[in-house]
CSV table of C-alpha atoms and ligand atoms in Angstrom, one decimal:
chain,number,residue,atom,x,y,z
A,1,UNK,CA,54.6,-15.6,14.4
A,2,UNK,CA,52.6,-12.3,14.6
A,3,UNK,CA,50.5,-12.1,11.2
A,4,UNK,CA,51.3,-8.9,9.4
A,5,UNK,CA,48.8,-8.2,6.9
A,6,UNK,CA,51.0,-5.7,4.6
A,7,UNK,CA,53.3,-8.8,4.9
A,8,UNK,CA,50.9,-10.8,3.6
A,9,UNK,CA,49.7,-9.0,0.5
A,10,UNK,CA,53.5,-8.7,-0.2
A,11,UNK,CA,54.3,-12.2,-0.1
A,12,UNK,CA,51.3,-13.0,-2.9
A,13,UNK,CA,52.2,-10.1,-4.8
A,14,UNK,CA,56.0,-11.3,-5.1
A,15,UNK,CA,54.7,-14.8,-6.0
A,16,UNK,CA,55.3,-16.7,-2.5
A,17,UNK,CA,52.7,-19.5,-1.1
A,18,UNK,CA,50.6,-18.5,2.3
A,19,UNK,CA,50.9,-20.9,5.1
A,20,UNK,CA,47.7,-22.4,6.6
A,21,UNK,CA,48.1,-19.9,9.6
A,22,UNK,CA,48.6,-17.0,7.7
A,23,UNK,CA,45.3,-17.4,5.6
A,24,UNK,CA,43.9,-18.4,9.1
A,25,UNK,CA,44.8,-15.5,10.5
A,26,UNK,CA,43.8,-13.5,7.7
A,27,UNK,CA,40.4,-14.9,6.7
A,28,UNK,CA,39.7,-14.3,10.8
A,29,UNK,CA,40.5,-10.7,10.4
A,30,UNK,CA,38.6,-10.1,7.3
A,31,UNK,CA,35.6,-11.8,8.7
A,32,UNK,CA,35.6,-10.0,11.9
A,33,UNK,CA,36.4,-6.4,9.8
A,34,UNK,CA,39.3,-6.0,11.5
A,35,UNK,CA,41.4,-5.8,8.1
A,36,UNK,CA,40.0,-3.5,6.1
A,37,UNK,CA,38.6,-4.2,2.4
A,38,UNK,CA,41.5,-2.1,0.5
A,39,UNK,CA,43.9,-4.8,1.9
A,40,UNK,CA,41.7,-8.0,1.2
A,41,UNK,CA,40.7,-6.3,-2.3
A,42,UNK,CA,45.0,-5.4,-3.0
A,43,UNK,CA,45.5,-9.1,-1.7
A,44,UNK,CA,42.7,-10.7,-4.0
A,45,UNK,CA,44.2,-9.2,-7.1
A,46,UNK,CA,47.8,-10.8,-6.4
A,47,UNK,CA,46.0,-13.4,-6.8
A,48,UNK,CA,44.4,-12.4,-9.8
A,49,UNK,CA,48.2,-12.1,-11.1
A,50,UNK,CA,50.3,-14.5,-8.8
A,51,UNK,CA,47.7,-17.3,-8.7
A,52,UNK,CA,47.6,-20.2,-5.7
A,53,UNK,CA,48.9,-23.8,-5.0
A,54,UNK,CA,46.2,-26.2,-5.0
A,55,UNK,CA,47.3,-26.9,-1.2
A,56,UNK,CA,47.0,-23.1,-0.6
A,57,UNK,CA,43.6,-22.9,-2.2
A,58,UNK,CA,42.2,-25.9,0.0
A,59,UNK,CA,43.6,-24.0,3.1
A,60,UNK,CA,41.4,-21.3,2.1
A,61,UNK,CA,38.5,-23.1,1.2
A,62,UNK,CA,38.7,-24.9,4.8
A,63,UNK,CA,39.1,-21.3,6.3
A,64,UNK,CA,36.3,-19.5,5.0
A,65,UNK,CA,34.0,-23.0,5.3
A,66,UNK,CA,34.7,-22.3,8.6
A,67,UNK,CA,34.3,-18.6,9.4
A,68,UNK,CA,30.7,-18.9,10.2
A,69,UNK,CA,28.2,-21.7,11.1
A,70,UNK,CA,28.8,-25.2,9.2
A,71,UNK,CA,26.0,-27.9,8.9
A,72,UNK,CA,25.9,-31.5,10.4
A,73,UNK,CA,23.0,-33.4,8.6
A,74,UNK,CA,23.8,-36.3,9.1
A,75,UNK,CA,21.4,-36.4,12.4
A,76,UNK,CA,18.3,-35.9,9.7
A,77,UNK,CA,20.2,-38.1,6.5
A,78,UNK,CA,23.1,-40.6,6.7
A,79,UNK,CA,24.4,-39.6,3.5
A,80,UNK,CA,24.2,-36.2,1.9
A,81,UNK,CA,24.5,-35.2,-2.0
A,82,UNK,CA,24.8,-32.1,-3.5
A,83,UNK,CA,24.9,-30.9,-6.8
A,84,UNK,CA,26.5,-27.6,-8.1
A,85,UNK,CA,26.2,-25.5,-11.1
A,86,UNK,CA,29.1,-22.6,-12.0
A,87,UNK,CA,26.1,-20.8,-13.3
A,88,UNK,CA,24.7,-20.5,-17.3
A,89,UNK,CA,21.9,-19.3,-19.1
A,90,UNK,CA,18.7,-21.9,-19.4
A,91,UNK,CA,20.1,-23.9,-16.2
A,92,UNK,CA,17.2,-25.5,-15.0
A,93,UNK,CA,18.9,-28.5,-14.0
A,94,UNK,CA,17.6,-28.9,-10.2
A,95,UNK,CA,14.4,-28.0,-10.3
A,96,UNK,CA,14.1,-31.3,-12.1
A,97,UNK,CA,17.3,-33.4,-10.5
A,98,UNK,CA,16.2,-32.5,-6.8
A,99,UNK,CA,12.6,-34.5,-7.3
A,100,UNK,CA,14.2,-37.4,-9.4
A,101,UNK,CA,17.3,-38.0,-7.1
A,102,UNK,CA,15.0,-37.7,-4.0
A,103,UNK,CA,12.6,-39.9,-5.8
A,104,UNK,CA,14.8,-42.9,-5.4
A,105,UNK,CA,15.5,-42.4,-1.4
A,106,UNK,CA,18.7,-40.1,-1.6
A,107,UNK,CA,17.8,-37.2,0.5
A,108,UNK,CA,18.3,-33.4,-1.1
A,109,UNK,CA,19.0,-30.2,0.5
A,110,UNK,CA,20.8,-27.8,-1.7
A,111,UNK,CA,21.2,-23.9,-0.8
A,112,UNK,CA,21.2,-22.2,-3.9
A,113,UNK,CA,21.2,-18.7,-5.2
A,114,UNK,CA,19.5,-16.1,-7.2
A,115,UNK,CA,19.9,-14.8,-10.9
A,116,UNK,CA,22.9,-12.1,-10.9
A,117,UNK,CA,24.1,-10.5,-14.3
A,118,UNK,CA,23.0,-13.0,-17.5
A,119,UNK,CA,22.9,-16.3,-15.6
A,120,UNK,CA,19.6,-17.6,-14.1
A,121,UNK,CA,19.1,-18.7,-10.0
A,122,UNK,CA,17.2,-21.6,-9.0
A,123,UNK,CA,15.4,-19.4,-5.9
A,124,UNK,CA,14.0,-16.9,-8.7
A,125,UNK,CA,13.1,-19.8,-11.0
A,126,UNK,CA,11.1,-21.5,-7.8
A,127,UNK,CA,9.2,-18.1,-6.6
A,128,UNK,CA,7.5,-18.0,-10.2
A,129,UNK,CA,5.7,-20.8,-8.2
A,130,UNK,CA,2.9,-19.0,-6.0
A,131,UNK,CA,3.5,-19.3,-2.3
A,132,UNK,CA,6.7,-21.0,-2.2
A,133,UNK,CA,9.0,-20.1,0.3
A,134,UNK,CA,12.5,-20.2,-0.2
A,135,UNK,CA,13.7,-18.6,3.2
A,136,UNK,CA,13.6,-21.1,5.8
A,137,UNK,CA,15.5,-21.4,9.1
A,138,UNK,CA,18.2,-23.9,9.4
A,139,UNK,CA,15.4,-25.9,11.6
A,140,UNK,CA,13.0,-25.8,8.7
A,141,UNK,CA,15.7,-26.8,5.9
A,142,UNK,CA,16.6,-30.0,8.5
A,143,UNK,CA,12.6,-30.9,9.1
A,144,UNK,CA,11.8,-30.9,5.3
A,145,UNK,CA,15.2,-33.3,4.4
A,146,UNK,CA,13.6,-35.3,6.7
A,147,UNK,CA,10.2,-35.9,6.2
A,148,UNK,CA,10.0,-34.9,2.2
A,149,UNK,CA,14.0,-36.1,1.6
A,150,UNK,CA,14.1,-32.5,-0.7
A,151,UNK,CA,14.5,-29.5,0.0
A,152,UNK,CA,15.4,-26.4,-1.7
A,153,UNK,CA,16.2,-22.8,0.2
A,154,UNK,CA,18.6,-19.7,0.0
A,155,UNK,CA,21.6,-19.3,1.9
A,156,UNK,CA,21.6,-18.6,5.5
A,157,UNK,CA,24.0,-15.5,6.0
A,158,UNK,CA,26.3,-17.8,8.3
A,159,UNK,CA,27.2,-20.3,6.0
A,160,UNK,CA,30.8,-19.1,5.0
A,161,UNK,CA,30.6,-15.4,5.7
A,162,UNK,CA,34.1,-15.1,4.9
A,163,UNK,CA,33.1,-16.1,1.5
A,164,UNK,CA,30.3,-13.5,0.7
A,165,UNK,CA,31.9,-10.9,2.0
A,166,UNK,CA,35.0,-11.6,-0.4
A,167,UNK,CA,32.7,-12.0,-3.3
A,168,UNK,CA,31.3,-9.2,-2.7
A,169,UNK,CA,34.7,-7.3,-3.0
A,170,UNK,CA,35.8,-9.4,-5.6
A,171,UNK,CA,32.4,-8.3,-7.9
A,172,UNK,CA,33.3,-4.5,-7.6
A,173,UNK,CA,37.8,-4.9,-7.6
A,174,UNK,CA,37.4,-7.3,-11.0
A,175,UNK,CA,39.3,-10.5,-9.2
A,176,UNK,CA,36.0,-12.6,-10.0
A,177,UNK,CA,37.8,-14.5,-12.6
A,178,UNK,CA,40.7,-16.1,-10.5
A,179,UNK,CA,40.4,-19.7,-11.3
A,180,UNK,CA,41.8,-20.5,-7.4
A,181,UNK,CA,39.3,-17.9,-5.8
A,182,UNK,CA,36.2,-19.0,-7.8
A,183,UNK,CA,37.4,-22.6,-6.5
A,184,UNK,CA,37.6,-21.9,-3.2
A,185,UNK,CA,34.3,-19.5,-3.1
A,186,UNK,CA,32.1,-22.8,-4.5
A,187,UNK,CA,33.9,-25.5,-2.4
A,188,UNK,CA,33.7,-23.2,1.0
A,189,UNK,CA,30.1,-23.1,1.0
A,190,UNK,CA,29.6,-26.8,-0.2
A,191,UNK,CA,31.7,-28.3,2.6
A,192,UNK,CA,30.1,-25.4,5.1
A,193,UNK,CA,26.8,-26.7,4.2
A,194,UNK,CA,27.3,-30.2,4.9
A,195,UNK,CA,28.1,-32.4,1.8
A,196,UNK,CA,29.4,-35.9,2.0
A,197,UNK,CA,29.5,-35.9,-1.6
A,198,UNK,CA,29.3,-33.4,-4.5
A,199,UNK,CA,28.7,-33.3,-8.4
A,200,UNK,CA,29.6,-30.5,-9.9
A,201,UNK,CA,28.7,-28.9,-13.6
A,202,UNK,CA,31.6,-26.7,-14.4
A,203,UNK,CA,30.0,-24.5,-17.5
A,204,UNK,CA,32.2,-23.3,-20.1
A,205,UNK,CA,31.3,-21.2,-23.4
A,206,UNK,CA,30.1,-17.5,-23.4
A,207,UNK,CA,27.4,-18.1,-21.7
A,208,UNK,CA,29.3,-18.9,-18.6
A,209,UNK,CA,32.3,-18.2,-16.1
A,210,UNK,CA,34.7,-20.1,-18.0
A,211,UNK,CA,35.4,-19.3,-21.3
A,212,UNK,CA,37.8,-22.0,-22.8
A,213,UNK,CA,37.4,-25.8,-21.8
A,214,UNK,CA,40.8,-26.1,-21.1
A,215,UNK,CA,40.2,-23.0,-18.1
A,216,UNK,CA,37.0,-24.8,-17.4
A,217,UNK,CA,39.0,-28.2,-16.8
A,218,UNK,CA,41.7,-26.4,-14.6
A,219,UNK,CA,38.5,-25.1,-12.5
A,220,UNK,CA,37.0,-28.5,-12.2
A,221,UNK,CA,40.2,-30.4,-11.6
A,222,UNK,CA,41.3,-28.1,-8.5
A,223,UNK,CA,37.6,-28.6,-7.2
A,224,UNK,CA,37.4,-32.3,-7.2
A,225,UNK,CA,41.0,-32.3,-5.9
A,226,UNK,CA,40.0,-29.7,-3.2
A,227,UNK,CA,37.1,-31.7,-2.4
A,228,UNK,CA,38.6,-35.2,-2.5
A,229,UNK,CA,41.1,-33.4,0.3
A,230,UNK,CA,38.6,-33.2,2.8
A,231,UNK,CA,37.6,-36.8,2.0
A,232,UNK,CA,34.3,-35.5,0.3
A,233,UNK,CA,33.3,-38.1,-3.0
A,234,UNK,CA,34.0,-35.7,-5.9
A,235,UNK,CA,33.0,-35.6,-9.7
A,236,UNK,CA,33.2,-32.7,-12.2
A,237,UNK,CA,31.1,-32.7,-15.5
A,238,UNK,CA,32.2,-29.6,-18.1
A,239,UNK,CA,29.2,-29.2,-20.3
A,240,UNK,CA,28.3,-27.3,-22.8
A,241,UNK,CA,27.2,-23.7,-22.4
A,242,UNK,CA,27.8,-21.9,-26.0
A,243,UNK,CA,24.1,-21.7,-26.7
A,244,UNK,CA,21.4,-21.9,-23.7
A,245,UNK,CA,20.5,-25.2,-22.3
A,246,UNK,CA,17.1,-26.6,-23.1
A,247,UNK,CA,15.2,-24.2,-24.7
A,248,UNK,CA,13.3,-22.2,-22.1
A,249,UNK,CA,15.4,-19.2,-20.7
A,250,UNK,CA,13.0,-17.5,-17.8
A,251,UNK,CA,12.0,-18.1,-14.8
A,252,UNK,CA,8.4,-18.8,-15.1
A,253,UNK,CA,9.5,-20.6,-18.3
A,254,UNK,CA,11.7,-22.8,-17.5
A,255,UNK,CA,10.1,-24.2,-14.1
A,256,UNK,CA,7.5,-25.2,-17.3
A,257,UNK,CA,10.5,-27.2,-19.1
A,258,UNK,CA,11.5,-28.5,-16.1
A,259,UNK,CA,8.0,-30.0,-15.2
A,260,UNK,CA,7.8,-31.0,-19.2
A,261,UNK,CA,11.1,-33.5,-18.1
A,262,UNK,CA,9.5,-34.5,-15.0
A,263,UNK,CA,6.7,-35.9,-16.9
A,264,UNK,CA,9.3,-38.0,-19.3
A,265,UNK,CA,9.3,-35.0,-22.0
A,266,UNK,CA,11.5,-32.0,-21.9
A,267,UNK,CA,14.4,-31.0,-24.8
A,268,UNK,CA,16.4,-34.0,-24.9
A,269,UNK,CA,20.2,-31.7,-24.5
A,270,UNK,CA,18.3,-30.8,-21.0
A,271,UNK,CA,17.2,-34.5,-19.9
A,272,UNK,CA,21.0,-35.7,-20.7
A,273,UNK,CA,22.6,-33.3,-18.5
A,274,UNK,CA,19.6,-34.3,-15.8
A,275,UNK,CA,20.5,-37.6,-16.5
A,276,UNK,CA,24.3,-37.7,-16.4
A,277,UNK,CA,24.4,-36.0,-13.0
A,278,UNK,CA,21.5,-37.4,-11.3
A,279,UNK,CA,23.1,-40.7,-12.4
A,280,UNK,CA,26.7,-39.4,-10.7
A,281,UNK,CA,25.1,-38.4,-7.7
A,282,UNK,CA,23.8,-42.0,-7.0
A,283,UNK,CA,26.9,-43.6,-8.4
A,284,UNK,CA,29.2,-41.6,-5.5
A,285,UNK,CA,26.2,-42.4,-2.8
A,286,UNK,CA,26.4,-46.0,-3.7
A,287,UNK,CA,23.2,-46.6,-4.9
A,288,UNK,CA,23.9,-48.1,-8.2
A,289,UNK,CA,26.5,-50.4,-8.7
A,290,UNK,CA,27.4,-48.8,-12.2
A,291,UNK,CA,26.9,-45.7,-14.8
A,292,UNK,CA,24.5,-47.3,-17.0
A,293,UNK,CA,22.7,-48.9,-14.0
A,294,UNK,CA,22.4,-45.3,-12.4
A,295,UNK,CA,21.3,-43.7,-15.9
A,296,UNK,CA,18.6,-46.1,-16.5
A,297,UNK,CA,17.1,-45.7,-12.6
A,298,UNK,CA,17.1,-42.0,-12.9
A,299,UNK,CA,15.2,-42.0,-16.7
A,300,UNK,CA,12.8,-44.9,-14.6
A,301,UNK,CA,11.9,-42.1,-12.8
A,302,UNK,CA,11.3,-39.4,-15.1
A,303,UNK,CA,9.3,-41.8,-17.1
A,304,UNK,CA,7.1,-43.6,-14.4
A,305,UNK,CA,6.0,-40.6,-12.6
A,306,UNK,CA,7.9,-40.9,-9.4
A,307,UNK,CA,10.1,-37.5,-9.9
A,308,UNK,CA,6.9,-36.0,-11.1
A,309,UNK,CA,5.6,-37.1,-7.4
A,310,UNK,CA,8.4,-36.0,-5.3
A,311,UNK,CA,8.3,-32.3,-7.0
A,312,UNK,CA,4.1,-32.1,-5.9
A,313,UNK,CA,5.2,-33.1,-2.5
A,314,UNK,CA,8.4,-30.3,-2.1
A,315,UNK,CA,5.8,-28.0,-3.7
A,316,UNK,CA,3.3,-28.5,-1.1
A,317,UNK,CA,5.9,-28.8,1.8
A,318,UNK,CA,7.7,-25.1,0.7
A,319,UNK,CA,4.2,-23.8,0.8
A,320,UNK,CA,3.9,-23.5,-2.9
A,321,UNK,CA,0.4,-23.6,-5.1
A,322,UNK,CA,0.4,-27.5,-6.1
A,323,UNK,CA,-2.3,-26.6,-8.8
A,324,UNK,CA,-0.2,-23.7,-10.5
A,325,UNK,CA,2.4,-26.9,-10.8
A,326,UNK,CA,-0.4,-29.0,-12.1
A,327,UNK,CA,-1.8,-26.7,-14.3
A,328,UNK,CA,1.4,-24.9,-15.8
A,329,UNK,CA,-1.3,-21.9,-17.7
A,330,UNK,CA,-2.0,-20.9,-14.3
A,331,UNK,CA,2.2,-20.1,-13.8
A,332,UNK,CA,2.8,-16.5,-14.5
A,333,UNK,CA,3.1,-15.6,-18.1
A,334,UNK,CA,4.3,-12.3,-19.9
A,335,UNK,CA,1.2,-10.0,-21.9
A,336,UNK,CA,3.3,-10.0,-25.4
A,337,UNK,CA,4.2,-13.6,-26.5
A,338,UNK,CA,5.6,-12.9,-30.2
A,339,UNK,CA,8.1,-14.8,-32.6
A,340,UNK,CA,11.5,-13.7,-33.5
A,341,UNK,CA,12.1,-15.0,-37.4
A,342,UNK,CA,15.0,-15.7,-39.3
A,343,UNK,CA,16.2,-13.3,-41.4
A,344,UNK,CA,17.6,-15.5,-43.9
A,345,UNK,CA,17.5,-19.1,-45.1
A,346,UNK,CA,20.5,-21.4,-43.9
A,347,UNK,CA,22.1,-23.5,-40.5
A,348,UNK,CA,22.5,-22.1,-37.2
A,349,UNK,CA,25.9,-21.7,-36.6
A,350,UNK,CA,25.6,-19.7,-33.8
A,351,UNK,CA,23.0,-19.0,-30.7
A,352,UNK,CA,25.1,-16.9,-28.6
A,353,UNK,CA,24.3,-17.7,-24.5
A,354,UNK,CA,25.8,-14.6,-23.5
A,355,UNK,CA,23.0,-12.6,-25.4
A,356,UNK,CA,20.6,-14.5,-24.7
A,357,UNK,CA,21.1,-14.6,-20.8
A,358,UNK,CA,21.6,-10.8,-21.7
A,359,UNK,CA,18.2,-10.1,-23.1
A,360,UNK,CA,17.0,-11.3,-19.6
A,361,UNK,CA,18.2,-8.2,-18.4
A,362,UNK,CA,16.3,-6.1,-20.9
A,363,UNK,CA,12.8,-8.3,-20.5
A,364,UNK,CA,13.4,-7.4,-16.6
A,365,UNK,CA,13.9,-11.1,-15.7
A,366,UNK,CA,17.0,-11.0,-14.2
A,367,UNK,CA,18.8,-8.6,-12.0
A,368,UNK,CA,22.2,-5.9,-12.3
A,369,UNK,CA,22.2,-5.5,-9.2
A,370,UNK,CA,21.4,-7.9,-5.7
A,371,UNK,CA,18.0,-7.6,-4.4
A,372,UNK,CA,16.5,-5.9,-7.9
A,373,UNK,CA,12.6,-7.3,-8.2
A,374,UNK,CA,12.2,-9.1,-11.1
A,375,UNK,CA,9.5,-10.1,-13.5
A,376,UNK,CA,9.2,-14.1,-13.5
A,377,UNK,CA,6.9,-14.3,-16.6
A,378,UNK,CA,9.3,-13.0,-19.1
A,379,UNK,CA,12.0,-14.6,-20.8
A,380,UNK,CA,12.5,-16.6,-24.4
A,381,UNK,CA,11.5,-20.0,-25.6
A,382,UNK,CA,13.8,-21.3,-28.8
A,383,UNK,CA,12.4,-23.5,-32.0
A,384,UNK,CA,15.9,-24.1,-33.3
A,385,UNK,CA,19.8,-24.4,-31.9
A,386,UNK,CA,22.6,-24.7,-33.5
A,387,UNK,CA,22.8,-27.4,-35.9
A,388,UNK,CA,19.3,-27.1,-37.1
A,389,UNK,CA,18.4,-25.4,-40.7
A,390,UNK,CA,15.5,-22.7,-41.1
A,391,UNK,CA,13.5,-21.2,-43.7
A,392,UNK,CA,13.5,-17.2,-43.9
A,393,UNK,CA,10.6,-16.0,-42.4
A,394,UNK,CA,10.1,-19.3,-39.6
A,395,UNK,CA,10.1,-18.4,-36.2
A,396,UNK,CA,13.3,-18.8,-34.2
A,397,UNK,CA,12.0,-18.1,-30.5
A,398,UNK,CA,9.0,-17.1,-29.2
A,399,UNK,CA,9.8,-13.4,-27.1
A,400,UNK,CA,7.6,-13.4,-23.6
A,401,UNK,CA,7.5,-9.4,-22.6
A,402,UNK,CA,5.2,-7.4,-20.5
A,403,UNK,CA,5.8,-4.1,-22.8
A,404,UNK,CA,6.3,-3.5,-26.3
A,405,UNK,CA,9.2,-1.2,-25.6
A,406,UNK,CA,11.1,-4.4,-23.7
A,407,UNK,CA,9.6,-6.7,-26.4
A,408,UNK,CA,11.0,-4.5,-29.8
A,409,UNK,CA,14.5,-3.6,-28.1
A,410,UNK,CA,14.6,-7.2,-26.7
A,411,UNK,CA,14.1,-8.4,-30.0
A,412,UNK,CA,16.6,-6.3,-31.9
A,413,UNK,CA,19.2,-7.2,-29.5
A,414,UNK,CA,18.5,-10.8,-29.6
A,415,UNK,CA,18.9,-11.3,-33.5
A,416,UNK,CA,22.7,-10.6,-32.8
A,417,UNK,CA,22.8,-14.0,-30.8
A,418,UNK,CA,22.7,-15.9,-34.3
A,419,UNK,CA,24.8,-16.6,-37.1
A,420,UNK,CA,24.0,-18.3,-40.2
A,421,UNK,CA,26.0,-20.7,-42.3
A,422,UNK,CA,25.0,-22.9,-45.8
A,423,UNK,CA,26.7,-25.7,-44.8
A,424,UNK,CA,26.0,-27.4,-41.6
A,425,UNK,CA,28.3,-26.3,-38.7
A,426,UNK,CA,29.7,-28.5,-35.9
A,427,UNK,CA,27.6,-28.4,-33.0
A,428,UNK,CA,29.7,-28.8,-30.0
A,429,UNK,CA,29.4,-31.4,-27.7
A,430,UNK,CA,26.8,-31.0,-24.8
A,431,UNK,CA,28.9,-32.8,-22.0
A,432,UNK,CA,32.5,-32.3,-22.9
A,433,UNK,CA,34.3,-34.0,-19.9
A,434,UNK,CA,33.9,-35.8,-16.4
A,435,UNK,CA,36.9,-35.2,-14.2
A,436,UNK,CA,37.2,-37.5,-10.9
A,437,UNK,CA,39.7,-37.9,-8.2
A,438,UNK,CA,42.9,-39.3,-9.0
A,439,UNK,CA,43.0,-42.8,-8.1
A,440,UNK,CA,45.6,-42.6,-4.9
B,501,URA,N1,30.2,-18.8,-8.0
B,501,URA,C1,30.6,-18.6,-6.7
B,501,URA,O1,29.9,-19.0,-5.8
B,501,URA,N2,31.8,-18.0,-6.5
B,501,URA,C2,32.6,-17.5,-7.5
B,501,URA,O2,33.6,-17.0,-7.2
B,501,URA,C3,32.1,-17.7,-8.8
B,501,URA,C4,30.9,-18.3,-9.0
């Protein structure tokens, strides 16, 4: 049948289900520019509206997985683990997964990305490190799995192109939030880039994508089953991300927590989200025979200095200064380093994400736009979450700026993140499901 793209966009936008040709046919075209973006941008927003069958959206996902180049690791590491985040504010989570899982023999090579809008990017949070290189060539990325068993790099541009060039068109036509598009944008470039098995951290609260845990279960469910289709091992946690995780939010900053919870310390809600996934990332690899055996090998290695060990060694390997990560006062840190107090006496009932991934934008630690430099020293570091009671007048963060203008307007802005209460509030939980494939 000849593939009519009109035809196409008509059939989503009167409700119908796409056959695995025609989104062959069509993610082809789009890749190679021969359909324009007014017709993939009218098509993506009958989406928005019409939605997708989970059997459509994992024809997708295989189709733009496969517009461009797709990794074979297995010539470097039998068994390959990856690890996904939807994105949230204080995210530090592989910076100090990657050393702990590697730690116990399970080789690590994740692509990952940079800050965009209020959420954070593990490449920006790794180039606060002197010298460390996050661009490698695909030779490069294979030669560190190897001989360090972690390594930790950018996107290559031909991993899923089809799926960055839809994004990008998706960011600007407001059909980001399509639960079947977002699905099929993740999972593309996870089964592009070579993953036998994947452990994913669906975020939900203001802070991230998914507002609602019931949206943020409907995300994680169509992954895993997505996932599980192509025979990949699949689990999907749904924490927590109301307030920000940990209590370092910047770049320079948080590669601090992170080493803090390589060396056994670290906020304990950020160790228990390292914990739980590291542990579900050797469960599906088969290296521990249950949960609790997994969670107790993974805090082994936080507490005996092994993690700690494997992070020196990636350091070195990416070309990064190993004494900057021994000495964290030598890291980049911000002029200005001033508390915020409480305004009043009472509980925390509220430490918004959202603004506090926002303020990012004002200290110049994240990015509006792609490609925008940014200031790695900047950024907050919290006393008190929600739950916890403080004294008028006690300090609830400590602000990091590089100008007093950034520091007072950050500051102003930042008080609205909080809410007060006199009686103690209910402090959501921090991991609020784990969704698995359906036994068959
Ligand atoms: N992250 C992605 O990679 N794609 C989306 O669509 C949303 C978040």
């Amino acid at each position: 049948m000849p593939f009519h793209m009109v035809e196409f966009i008509e059939k989503k936008r009167d409700g119908g289900e796409h056959s695995e040709e025609e989104l062959h046919h069509f993610i082809k075209g789009f890749t190679e520019g021969s359909i324009p973006d007014y017709q993939a941008a009218a098509w993506a927003m009958a989406v928005y509206f019409r939605g997708m069958t989970p059997i459509e959206t994992q024809h997708l996902t295989l189709e733009m997985a496969r517009s461009g180049e797709t990794l074979d690791l297995h010539d470097v590491a039998p068994f390959i683990v990856d690890k996904h985040s939807s994105g949230g504010v204080g995210d530090k989570v592989t910076l100090t997964l990657g050393p702990v899982v590697a730690s116990l023999g399970l080789p690590v090579g994740k692509m990952s990305g940079r800050a965009l809008a209020h959420t954070g990017g593990t490449l920006d949070k790794l180039e606060s490190i002197p010298g460390l290189n996050v661009n490698l060539t695909i030779e490069q990325f294979k030669e560190l799995l190897k001989s360090v068993g972690l390594v930790i790099a950018g996107q290559t541009h031909d991993l899923a192109p089809a799926d960055g060039k839809l994004y990008a068109l998706r960011d600007v036509t407001g059909t980001v939030p399509s639960v079947p598009l977002i699905a099929s944008s993740i999972m593309s470039k996870k089964i592009a880039g070579g993953a036998d098995a994947i452990v994913l951290d669906v975020k939900v609260g203001s802070g991230a994508f998914m507002k609602t845990v019931p949206e943020a279960k409907e995300l994680a469910r169509l992954m895993v089953d997505i996932g599980a289709g192509l025979d990949r091992k699949m689990a999907a946690f749904i924490t927590d991300m109301s307030q920000p995780l940990g209590n370092a939010v910047g770049n320079a900053l948080e590669v601090r927590e992170a080493i803090d919870a390589l060396h056994g310390g670290g906020p304990s809600d950020f160790r228990e989200i390292v914990v739980a996934l590291a542990g579900e990332m050797l469960l599906l690899a088969g290296k521990a025979a249950g949960r609790d055996e997994a969670r107790s090998l993974i805090e082994r290695q936080l507490d005996n200095g092994e993690a700690w060990n494997k992070f020196v060694q990636f350091v070195a390997a990416q070309g990064g200064d190993v004494e900057a990560v021994e000495n964290p006062d030598l890291l980049p840190a911000a002029r200005i380093q001033e508390p915020l107090t409480a305004p009043v006496s009472g509980y925390i009932s509220m430490l918004d994400a959202l603004t506090v991934g926002r303020s990012e934008l004002i200290l110049g630690g994240a990015r509006e736009k792609k490609g925008e430099p940014i200031d790695h020293a900047v950024g907050v570091v919290l006393h008190k979450k929600v739950g916890d009671w403080v004294e008028k007048g006690e300090p609830l963060m400590t602000i990091h700026a590089n100008s007093r203008e950034r520091f007072e307007e950050a500051k102003l802005f930042l008080l609205g993140a909080y809410e007060f209460s006199d009686d103690p509030p209910e402090v959501p939980p921090l991991i609020h499901d784990l969704i698995l494939p359906e036994e068959k």
